Amino acid sequence: QVQLVESGGGSVQAGGSLALSCAASGFGNTAYCIGWFRQAPGKEREGIAGIWTPRNSGYYADSMKGRFTVSRDNAKSTLYLQINNLVPEDNAMYYCAAARWYGRACSLSPTDFPDWGQGTQVTVSS
């Protein structure tokens, strides 16, 4: 069974950086899309970046390119999200989520991802 556990959130001053982790398990020998998402109070959940497990490089939402970097450590079964130059608008709950791959390109639409972690809070002070 797929399990995802986020960590690394916290309170950071604007302009700082933060690295989030998503420990993943239960994938077996199956290809998955794994993505990072965030949701601020009163706003829609939005996709940030993700990976397709057979490939090392990530993919990004157009609006998220630049300050966000997704990476992975296969030995640790962990997905990372590096956030640089934090701004107050980055305040949100950050989630990782997984979707089994069925042959189509991975998306960053939350509705395409059935398995979710519990989230980790990122707070940016100005």
PDB file of C-alpha atoms in Angstrom:
ATOM      1  CA  GLN A   1       0.000   0.000   0.000  1.00  0.00           C
ATOM      2  CA  VAL A   2       1.330   3.420  -0.938  1.00  0.00           C
ATOM      3  CA  GLN A   3       2.421   5.564   1.974  1.00  0.00           C
ATOM      4  CA  LEU A   4       3.716   9.114   1.835  1.00  0.00           C
ATOM      5  CA  VAL A   5       5.086  11.101   4.756  1.00  0.00           C
ATOM      6  CA  GLU A   6       6.094  14.739   4.366  1.00  0.00           C
ATOM      7  CA  SER A   7       8.527  16.539   6.616  1.00  0.00           C
ATOM      8  CA  GLY A   8      10.766  19.575   6.653  1.00  0.00           C
ATOM      9  CA  GLY A   9       8.234  22.351   6.946  1.00  0.00           C
ATOM     10  CA  GLY A  10       8.626  25.185   9.375  1.00  0.00           C
ATOM     11  CA  SER A  11       8.877  28.916   9.792  1.00  0.00           C
ATOM     12  CA  VAL A  12      11.402  30.715   7.611  1.00  0.00           C
ATOM     13  CA  GLN A  13      12.140  34.357   6.955  1.00  0.00           C
ATOM     14  CA  ALA A  14      11.412  35.775   3.546  1.00  0.00           C
ATOM     15  CA  GLY A  15      14.363  35.303   1.252  1.00  0.00           C
ATOM     16  CA  GLY A  16      15.402  32.098   2.924  1.00  0.00           C
ATOM     17  CA  SER A  17      15.270  28.556   1.662  1.00  0.00           C
ATOM     18  CA  LEU A  18      13.628  25.372   2.765  1.00  0.00           C
ATOM     19  CA  ALA A  19      13.872  21.733   1.755  1.00  0.00           C
ATOM     20  CA  LEU A  20      10.879  19.467   2.126  1.00  0.00           C
ATOM     21  CA  SER A  21      11.016  15.689   2.136  1.00  0.00           C
ATOM     22  CA  CYS A  22       8.522  13.037   1.167  1.00  0.00           C
ATOM     23  CA  ALA A  23       9.307   9.519   2.301  1.00  0.00           C
ATOM     24  CA  ALA A  24       7.564   7.108  -0.016  1.00  0.00           C
ATOM     25  CA  SER A  25       6.874   3.404   0.204  1.00  0.00           C
ATOM     26  CA  GLY A  26       4.602   0.744  -1.196  1.00  0.00           C
ATOM     27  CA  PHE A  27       5.247   1.363  -4.895  1.00  0.00           C
ATOM     28  CA  GLY A  28       6.675  -2.029  -5.694  1.00  0.00           C
ATOM     29  CA  ASN A  29       7.895  -2.450  -9.244  1.00  0.00           C
ATOM     30  CA  THR A  30       5.298  -0.122 -10.696  1.00  0.00           C
ATOM     31  CA  ALA A  31       5.738   3.251 -12.358  1.00  0.00           C
ATOM     32  CA  TYR A  32       4.168   6.185 -10.553  1.00  0.00           C
ATOM     33  CA  CYS A  33       3.767   9.892 -10.870  1.00  0.00           C
ATOM     34  CA  ILE A  34       4.689  11.611  -7.617  1.00  0.00           C
ATOM     35  CA  GLY A  35       4.014  15.286  -7.167  1.00  0.00           C
ATOM     36  CA  TRP A  36       4.314  18.170  -4.753  1.00  0.00           C
ATOM     37  CA  PHE A  37       1.288  20.335  -4.122  1.00  0.00           C
ATOM     38  CA  ARG A  38       0.387  23.173  -1.825  1.00  0.00           C
ATOM     39  CA  GLN A  39      -2.764  24.715  -0.486  1.00  0.00           C
ATOM     40  CA  ALA A  40      -3.090  28.034   1.272  1.00  0.00           C
ATOM     41  CA  PRO A  41      -6.148  28.851   3.390  1.00  0.00           C
ATOM     42  CA  GLY A  42      -9.049  29.855   1.188  1.00  0.00           C
ATOM     43  CA  LYS A  43      -7.238  28.905  -2.004  1.00  0.00           C
ATOM     44  CA  GLU A  44      -7.345  25.969  -4.354  1.00  0.00           C
ATOM     45  CA  ARG A  45      -4.782  23.246  -4.072  1.00  0.00           C
ATOM     46  CA  GLU A  46      -2.157  23.711  -6.756  1.00  0.00           C
ATOM     47  CA  GLY A  47       0.525  21.562  -8.250  1.00  0.00           C
ATOM     48  CA  ILE A  48       4.161  22.559  -7.969  1.00  0.00           C
ATOM     49  CA  ALA A  49       6.420  19.876  -9.374  1.00  0.00           C
ATOM     50  CA  GLY A  50       6.719  16.152  -9.687  1.00  0.00           C
ATOM     51  CA  ILE A  51       8.571  13.163 -11.032  1.00  0.00           C
ATOM     52  CA  TRP A  52       7.786  10.132 -13.106  1.00  0.00           C
ATOM     53  CA  THR A  53       9.531   7.333 -11.249  1.00  0.00           C
ATOM     54  CA  PRO A  54      11.314   5.781 -14.249  1.00  0.00           C
ATOM     55  CA  ARG A  55      12.991   9.119 -14.944  1.00  0.00           C
ATOM     56  CA  ASN A  56      15.254  11.110 -12.645  1.00  0.00           C
ATOM     57  CA  SER A  57      14.411  14.592 -13.837  1.00  0.00           C
ATOM     58  CA  GLY A  58      11.328  16.392 -12.655  1.00  0.00           C
ATOM     59  CA  TYR A  59       8.570  18.361 -14.265  1.00  0.00           C
ATOM     60  CA  TYR A  60       7.098  21.656 -13.125  1.00  0.00           C
ATOM     61  CA  ALA A  61       3.999  23.733 -13.268  1.00  0.00           C
ATOM     62  CA  ASP A  62       4.682  26.742 -15.461  1.00  0.00           C
ATOM     63  CA  SER A  63       3.971  29.132 -12.617  1.00  0.00           C
ATOM     64  CA  MET A  64       6.381  27.305 -10.319  1.00  0.00           C
ATOM     65  CA  LYS A  65       9.489  27.262 -12.454  1.00  0.00           C
ATOM     66  CA  GLY A  66      12.454  29.078 -11.020  1.00  0.00           C
ATOM     67  CA  ARG A  67      12.302  28.919  -7.220  1.00  0.00           C
ATOM     68  CA  PHE A  68      11.277  25.280  -6.870  1.00  0.00           C
ATOM     69  CA  THR A  69      13.403  22.235  -7.522  1.00  0.00           C
ATOM     70  CA  VAL A  70      12.238  18.652  -7.234  1.00  0.00           C
ATOM     71  CA  SER A  71      14.722  15.836  -6.770  1.00  0.00           C
ATOM     72  CA  ARG A  72      14.877  12.305  -5.487  1.00  0.00           C
ATOM     73  CA  ASP A  73      17.070   9.921  -3.563  1.00  0.00           C
ATOM     74  CA  ASN A  74      16.259   6.427  -4.729  1.00  0.00           C
ATOM     75  CA  ALA A  75      18.328   4.781  -2.010  1.00  0.00           C
ATOM     76  CA  LYS A  76      16.249   6.544   0.628  1.00  0.00           C
ATOM     77  CA  SER A  77      12.983   6.303  -1.313  1.00  0.00           C
ATOM     78  CA  THR A  78      12.540  10.011  -0.745  1.00  0.00           C
ATOM     79  CA  LEU A  79      11.337  12.869  -2.897  1.00  0.00           C
ATOM     80  CA  TYR A  80      12.511  16.393  -2.129  1.00  0.00           C
ATOM     81  CA  LEU A  81      11.269  19.863  -2.846  1.00  0.00           C
ATOM     82  CA  GLN A  82      13.770  22.683  -2.556  1.00  0.00           C
ATOM     83  CA  ILE A  83      12.203  26.112  -2.208  1.00  0.00           C
ATOM     84  CA  ASN A  84      14.466  29.117  -2.639  1.00  0.00           C
ATOM     85  CA  ASN A  85      13.873  32.816  -2.095  1.00  0.00           C
ATOM     86  CA  LEU A  86      10.777  32.239  -0.034  1.00  0.00           C
ATOM     87  CA  VAL A  87       8.071  34.873  -0.144  1.00  0.00           C
ATOM     88  CA  PRO A  88       4.982  35.268   2.060  1.00  0.00           C
ATOM     89  CA  GLU A  89       2.831  33.909  -0.751  1.00  0.00           C
ATOM     90  CA  ASP A  90       4.541  30.563  -0.199  1.00  0.00           C
ATOM     91  CA  ASN A  91       2.679  30.177   3.098  1.00  0.00           C
ATOM     92  CA  ALA A  92       0.729  26.962   2.656  1.00  0.00           C
ATOM     93  CA  MET A  93       0.368  23.353   3.587  1.00  0.00           C
ATOM     94  CA  TYR A  94       2.607  21.346   1.301  1.00  0.00           C
ATOM     95  CA  TYR A  95       1.677  17.828   0.268  1.00  0.00           C
ATOM     96  CA  CYS A  96       3.168  15.059  -1.757  1.00  0.00           C
ATOM     97  CA  ALA A  97       0.886  12.740  -3.645  1.00  0.00           C
ATOM     98  CA  ALA A  98       1.161   9.700  -5.878  1.00  0.00           C
ATOM     99  CA  ALA A  99      -0.714   8.282  -8.846  1.00  0.00           C
ATOM    100  CA  ARG A 100      -0.088   5.026 -10.601  1.00  0.00           C
ATOM    101  CA  TRP A 101       1.094   5.576 -14.136  1.00  0.00           C
ATOM    102  CA  TYR A 102      -1.099   4.195 -16.900  1.00  0.00           C
ATOM    103  CA  GLY A 103       0.841   5.401 -19.905  1.00  0.00           C
ATOM    104  CA  ARG A 104      -0.133   9.057 -20.102  1.00  0.00           C
ATOM    105  CA  ALA A 105       2.063  11.984 -19.212  1.00  0.00           C
ATOM    106  CA  CYS A 106       2.117  12.801 -15.515  1.00  0.00           C
ATOM    107  CA  SER A 107       0.016  15.760 -14.540  1.00  0.00           C
ATOM    108  CA  LEU A 108      -0.036  18.213 -11.658  1.00  0.00           C
ATOM    109  CA  SER A 109      -3.775  18.217 -11.255  1.00  0.00           C
ATOM    110  CA  PRO A 110      -4.679  17.287  -7.664  1.00  0.00           C
ATOM    111  CA  THR A 111      -7.678  15.278  -8.822  1.00  0.00           C
ATOM    112  CA  ASP A 112      -5.375  12.916 -10.709  1.00  0.00           C
ATOM    113  CA  PHE A 113      -3.605  11.854  -7.519  1.00  0.00           C
ATOM    114  CA  PRO A 114      -5.440   9.417  -5.255  1.00  0.00           C
ATOM    115  CA  ASP A 115      -2.742   8.875  -2.609  1.00  0.00           C
ATOM    116  CA  TRP A 116      -1.700  11.727  -0.347  1.00  0.00           C
ATOM    117  CA  GLY A 117       0.551  12.401   2.569  1.00  0.00           C
ATOM    118  CA  GLN A 118      -0.535  14.305   5.639  1.00  0.00           C
ATOM    119  CA  GLY A 119       1.138  17.549   4.633  1.00  0.00           C
ATOM    120  CA  THR A 120       3.760  19.789   6.189  1.00  0.00           C
ATOM    121  CA  GLN A 121       3.239  23.456   6.963  1.00  0.00           C
ATOM    122  CA  VAL A 122       5.459  26.161   5.520  1.00  0.00           C
ATOM    123  CA  THR A 123       5.271  29.602   7.073  1.00  0.00           C
ATOM    124  CA  VAL A 124       7.197  32.574   5.714  1.00  0.00           C
ATOM    125  CA  SER A 125       7.692  35.668   7.833  1.00  0.00           C
ATOM    126  CA  SER A 126       8.380  39.053   6.288  1.00  0.00           C
TER     127      SER A 126
END
